[in-house]
């Protein structure tokens, strides 16, 4: 098995360089399409390209779709996946670590991490 490392291997570096060149080619093509007059491009024989209006409309539509996803759809999906507030799993579950699970023989210089009992939390927060 190969070693898993984030260092670029030769194959990944080739793909990265090709994507770098492709990205710059797309940016330059987009800027030419957006900035150069359509009549000049038509005189060069480029009559099949979209109107320059779409150079502004397409990114605007894409940004709008991303914002709708980020502010509406993604939070809605998270609300659907969240358990209801009255569910007992919000208080404790089968993976909870209790203080009783640890032996207190003085080995720990730092106290172990464990889940607090909900009655202790309420007592500490509200009965001070």
mmCIF file of N, CA, C and O in Angstrom, residues 34-83:
data_model
loop_
_atom_site.group_PDB
_atom_site.id
_atom_site.type_symbol
_atom_site.label_atom_id
_atom_site.label_comp_id
_atom_site.label_asym_id
_atom_site.label_seq_id
_atom_site.Cartn_x
_atom_site.Cartn_y
_atom_site.Cartn_z
ATOM 1 N N UNK A 34 -16.276 39.075 -22.471
ATOM 2 C CA UNK A 34 -17.014 40.129 -21.788
ATOM 3 C C UNK A 34 -16.587 41.525 -22.234
ATOM 4 O O UNK A 34 -17.417 42.442 -22.269
ATOM 5 N N UNK A 35 -15.321 41.713 -22.603
ATOM 6 C CA UNK A 35 -14.803 43.059 -22.844
ATOM 7 C C UNK A 35 -14.715 43.444 -24.319
ATOM 8 O O UNK A 35 -14.899 44.605 -24.650
ATOM 9 N N UNK A 36 -14.385 42.498 -25.170
ATOM 10 C CA UNK A 36 -14.198 42.813 -26.585
ATOM 11 C C UNK A 36 -15.575 42.961 -27.242
ATOM 12 O O UNK A 36 -16.466 42.144 -26.991
ATOM 13 N N UNK A 37 -15.764 43.984 -28.052
ATOM 14 C CA UNK A 37 -17.071 44.164 -28.704
ATOM 15 C C UNK A 37 -17.463 42.942 -29.536
ATOM 16 O O UNK A 37 -16.633 42.309 -30.180
ATOM 17 N N UNK A 38 -18.770 42.641 -29.484
ATOM 18 C CA UNK A 38 -19.289 41.463 -30.176
ATOM 19 C C UNK A 38 -19.117 41.571 -31.692
ATOM 20 O O UNK A 38 -18.891 40.567 -32.373
ATOM 21 N N UNK A 39 -19.186 42.791 -32.208
ATOM 22 C CA UNK A 39 -19.010 42.981 -33.651
ATOM 23 C C UNK A 39 -17.593 42.612 -34.083
ATOM 24 O O UNK A 39 -17.385 42.044 -35.160
ATOM 25 N N UNK A 40 -16.598 42.917 -33.237
ATOM 26 C CA UNK A 40 -15.212 42.555 -33.569
ATOM 27 C C UNK A 40 -15.030 41.039 -33.550
ATOM 28 O O UNK A 40 -14.380 40.481 -34.426
ATOM 29 N N UNK A 41 -15.618 40.370 -32.563
ATOM 30 C CA UNK A 41 -15.515 38.914 -32.504
ATOM 31 C C UNK A 41 -16.238 38.277 -33.686
ATOM 32 O O UNK A 41 -15.792 37.256 -34.220
ATOM 33 N N UNK A 42 -17.366 38.880 -34.117
ATOM 34 C CA UNK A 42 -18.086 38.358 -35.289
ATOM 35 C C UNK A 42 -17.257 38.503 -36.548
ATOM 36 O O UNK A 42 -17.283 37.636 -37.426
ATOM 37 N N UNK A 43 -16.487 39.600 -36.646
ATOM 38 C CA UNK A 43 -15.652 39.791 -37.835
ATOM 39 C C UNK A 43 -14.504 38.779 -37.876
ATOM 40 O O UNK A 43 -13.963 38.500 -38.948
ATOM 41 N N UNK A 44 -14.143 38.224 -36.727
ATOM 42 C CA UNK A 44 -13.104 37.186 -36.678
ATOM 43 C C UNK A 44 -13.669 35.803 -36.996
ATOM 44 O O UNK A 44 -12.922 34.833 -37.058
ATOM 45 N N UNK A 45 -14.979 35.714 -37.169
ATOM 46 C CA UNK A 45 -15.609 34.440 -37.473
ATOM 47 C C UNK A 45 -16.197 33.745 -36.269
ATOM 48 O O UNK A 45 -16.665 32.616 -36.365
ATOM 49 N N UNK A 46 -16.169 34.411 -35.134
ATOM 50 C CA UNK A 46 -16.742 33.827 -33.911
ATOM 51 C C UNK A 46 -18.190 34.279 -33.780
ATOM 52 O O UNK A 46 -18.527 35.172 -33.011
ATOM 53 N N UNK A 47 -19.074 33.654 -34.529
ATOM 54 C CA UNK A 47 -20.486 34.047 -34.515
ATOM 55 C C UNK A 47 -21.330 33.143 -33.635
ATOM 56 O O UNK A 47 -22.500 33.416 -33.438
ATOM 57 N N UNK A 48 -20.763 32.098 -33.104
ATOM 58 C CA UNK A 48 -21.525 31.119 -32.325
ATOM 59 C C UNK A 48 -21.419 31.337 -30.828
ATOM 60 O O UNK A 48 -21.916 30.533 -30.053
ATOM 61 N N UNK A 49 -20.781 32.407 -30.389
ATOM 62 C CA UNK A 49 -20.654 32.663 -28.953
ATOM 63 C C UNK A 49 -21.901 33.374 -28.438
ATOM 64 O O UNK A 49 -22.574 34.084 -29.179
ATOM 65 N N UNK A 50 -22.231 33.208 -27.158
ATOM 66 C CA UNK A 50 -23.402 33.888 -26.600
ATOM 67 C C UNK A 50 -23.209 35.404 -26.578
ATOM 68 O O UNK A 50 -22.084 35.909 -26.625
ATOM 69 N N UNK A 51 -24.302 36.107 -26.467
ATOM 70 C CA UNK A 51 -24.242 37.567 -26.404
ATOM 71 C C UNK A 51 -23.503 37.990 -25.133
ATOM 72 O O UNK A 51 -23.520 37.301 -24.111
ATOM 73 N N UNK A 52 -22.844 39.155 -25.154
ATOM 74 C CA UNK A 52 -22.110 39.628 -23.967
ATOM 75 C C UNK A 52 -23.008 39.854 -22.751
ATOM 76 O O UNK A 52 -22.520 39.890 -21.628
ATOM 77 N N UNK A 53 -24.320 39.992 -22.967
ATOM 78 C CA UNK A 53 -25.252 40.112 -21.847
ATOM 79 C C UNK A 53 -25.077 38.954 -20.870
ATOM 80 O O UNK A 53 -25.148 39.135 -19.659
ATOM 81 N N UNK A 54 -24.836 37.765 -21.394
ATOM 82 C CA UNK A 54 -24.705 36.583 -20.544
ATOM 83 C C UNK A 54 -23.401 36.566 -19.761
ATOM 84 O O UNK A 54 -23.263 35.818 -18.795
ATOM 85 N N UNK A 55 -22.437 37.414 -20.150
ATOM 86 C CA UNK A 55 -21.194 37.520 -19.379
ATOM 87 C C UNK A 55 -21.469 38.088 -17.993
ATOM 88 O O UNK A 55 -20.732 37.806 -17.042
ATOM 89 N N UNK A 56 -22.509 38.906 -17.872
ATOM 90 C CA UNK A 56 -22.923 39.413 -16.557
ATOM 91 C C UNK A 56 -24.071 38.609 -15.966
ATOM 92 O O UNK A 56 -24.137 38.418 -14.751
ATOM 93 N N UNK A 57 -24.984 38.148 -16.818
ATOM 94 C CA UNK A 57 -26.165 37.453 -16.313
ATOM 95 C C UNK A 57 -25.811 36.099 -15.708
ATOM 96 O O UNK A 57 -26.346 35.731 -14.652
ATOM 97 N N UNK A 58 -24.951 35.340 -16.345
ATOM 98 C CA UNK A 58 -24.626 33.997 -15.847
ATOM 99 C C UNK A 58 -23.963 34.031 -14.468
ATOM 100 O O UNK A 58 -24.401 33.314 -13.563
ATOM 101 N N UNK A 59 -22.907 34.846 -14.248
ATOM 102 C CA UNK A 59 -22.349 34.894 -12.883
ATOM 103 C C UNK A 59 -23.346 35.404 -11.850
ATOM 104 O O UNK A 59 -23.352 34.945 -10.705
ATOM 105 N N UNK A 60 -24.222 36.337 -12.245
ATOM 106 C CA UNK A 60 -25.224 36.844 -11.316
ATOM 107 C C UNK A 60 -26.201 35.744 -10.912
ATOM 108 O O UNK A 60 -26.533 35.596 -9.728
ATOM 109 N N UNK A 61 -26.644 34.962 -11.873
ATOM 110 C CA UNK A 61 -27.547 33.855 -11.578
ATOM 111 C C UNK A 61 -26.847 32.816 -10.706
ATOM 112 O O UNK A 61 -27.435 32.287 -9.745
ATOM 113 N N UNK A 62 -25.587 32.518 -10.993
ATOM 114 C CA UNK A 62 -24.851 31.523 -10.205
ATOM 115 C C UNK A 62 -24.664 31.989 -8.763
ATOM 116 O O UNK A 62 -24.837 31.208 -7.825
ATOM 117 N N UNK A 63 -24.317 33.262 -8.565
ATOM 118 C CA UNK A 63 -24.142 33.788 -7.206
ATOM 119 C C UNK A 63 -25.477 33.757 -6.461
ATOM 120 O O UNK A 63 -25.534 33.421 -5.271
ATOM 121 N N UNK A 64 -26.566 34.104 -7.164
ATOM 122 C CA UNK A 64 -27.885 34.054 -6.538
ATOM 123 C C UNK A 64 -28.239 32.634 -6.111
ATOM 124 O O UNK A 64 -28.749 32.415 -5.006
ATOM 125 N N UNK A 65 -27.961 31.656 -6.971
ATOM 126 C CA UNK A 65 -28.239 30.265 -6.616
ATOM 127 C C UNK A 65 -27.406 29.801 -5.424
ATOM 128 O O UNK A 65 -27.903 29.093 -4.544
ATOM 129 N N UNK A 66 -26.147 30.198 -5.379
ATOM 130 C CA UNK A 66 -25.291 29.827 -4.249
ATOM 131 C C UNK A 66 -25.820 30.454 -2.957
ATOM 132 O O UNK A 66 -25.886 29.791 -1.912
ATOM 133 N N UNK A 67 -26.218 31.726 -3.020
ATOM 134 C CA UNK A 67 -26.733 32.385 -1.822
ATOM 135 C C UNK A 67 -28.049 31.760 -1.359
ATOM 136 O O UNK A 67 -28.274 31.606 -0.151
ATOM 137 N N UNK A 68 -28.917 31.393 -2.289
ATOM 138 C CA UNK A 68 -30.164 30.723 -1.913
ATOM 139 C C UNK A 68 -29.849 29.390 -1.250
ATOM 140 O O UNK A 68 -30.460 29.021 -0.240
ATOM 141 N N UNK A 69 -28.879 28.661 -1.797
ATOM 142 C CA UNK A 69 -28.507 27.383 -1.186
ATOM 143 C C UNK A 69 -27.942 27.592 0.209
ATOM 144 O O UNK A 69 -28.329 26.906 1.151
ATOM 145 N N UNK A 70 -27.026 28.558 0.354
ATOM 146 C CA UNK A 70 -26.340 28.756 1.638
ATOM 147 C C UNK A 70 -27.297 29.262 2.712
ATOM 148 O O UNK A 70 -27.234 28.811 3.861
ATOM 149 N N UNK A 71 -28.189 30.179 2.359
ATOM 150 C CA UNK A 71 -29.021 30.796 3.389
ATOM 151 C C UNK A 71 -30.399 30.160 3.551
ATOM 152 O O UNK A 71 -31.057 30.400 4.559
ATOM 153 N N UNK A 72 -30.855 29.364 2.592
ATOM 154 C CA UNK A 72 -32.176 28.753 2.714
ATOM 155 C C UNK A 72 -32.131 27.232 2.712
ATOM 156 O O UNK A 72 -32.640 26.587 3.636
ATOM 157 N N UNK A 73 -31.572 26.655 1.694
ATOM 158 C CA UNK A 73 -31.646 25.204 1.525
ATOM 159 C C UNK A 73 -30.775 24.475 2.547
ATOM 160 O O UNK A 73 -31.234 23.533 3.199
ATOM 161 N N UNK A 74 -29.527 24.873 2.703
ATOM 162 C CA UNK A 74 -28.621 24.181 3.624
ATOM 163 C C UNK A 74 -29.113 24.238 5.074
ATOM 164 O O UNK A 74 -29.155 23.211 5.757
ATOM 165 N N UNK A 75 -29.520 25.420 5.592
ATOM 166 C CA UNK A 75 -30.081 25.416 6.957
ATOM 167 C C UNK A 75 -31.362 24.595 7.070
ATOM 168 O O UNK A 75 -31.595 23.959 8.099
ATOM 169 N N UNK A 76 -32.193 24.590 6.024
ATOM 170 C CA UNK A 76 -33.420 23.788 6.069
ATOM 171 C C UNK A 76 -33.105 22.304 6.163
ATOM 172 O O UNK A 76 -33.755 21.570 6.909
ATOM 173 N N UNK A 77 -32.098 21.855 5.425
ATOM 174 C CA UNK A 77 -31.688 20.445 5.505
ATOM 175 C C UNK A 77 -31.189 20.128 6.914
ATOM 176 O O UNK A 77 -31.515 19.080 7.478
ATOM 177 N N UNK A 78 -30.424 21.044 7.504
ATOM 178 C CA UNK A 78 -29.926 20.809 8.863
ATOM 179 C C UNK A 78 -31.057 20.774 9.879
ATOM 180 O O UNK A 78 -31.026 19.988 10.829
ATOM 181 N N UNK A 79 -32.078 21.625 9.712
ATOM 182 C CA UNK A 79 -33.226 21.585 10.612
ATOM 183 C C UNK A 79 -33.980 20.269 10.479
ATOM 184 O O UNK A 79 -34.479 19.732 11.470
ATOM 185 N N UNK A 80 -34.066 19.748 9.271
ATOM 186 C CA UNK A 80 -34.747 18.473 9.080
ATOM 187 C C UNK A 80 -33.979 17.311 9.704
ATOM 188 O O UNK A 80 -34.571 16.335 10.159
ATOM 189 N N UNK A 81 -32.657 17.400 9.721
ATOM 190 C CA UNK A 81 -31.832 16.320 10.259
ATOM 191 C C UNK A 81 -31.663 16.398 11.777
ATOM 192 O O UNK A 81 -31.249 15.415 12.391
ATOM 193 N N UNK A 82 -31.953 17.552 12.361
ATOM 194 C CA UNK A 82 -31.782 17.711 13.807
ATOM 195 C C UNK A 82 -32.902 16.994 14.544
ATOM 196 O O UNK A 82 -34.040 16.937 14.100
ATOM 197 N N UNK A 83 -32.553 16.442 15.706
ATOM 198 C CA UNK A 83 -33.575 15.779 16.509
ATOM 199 C C UNK A 83 -34.385 16.848 17.245
ATOM 200 O O UNK A 83 -33.884 17.932 17.539
#
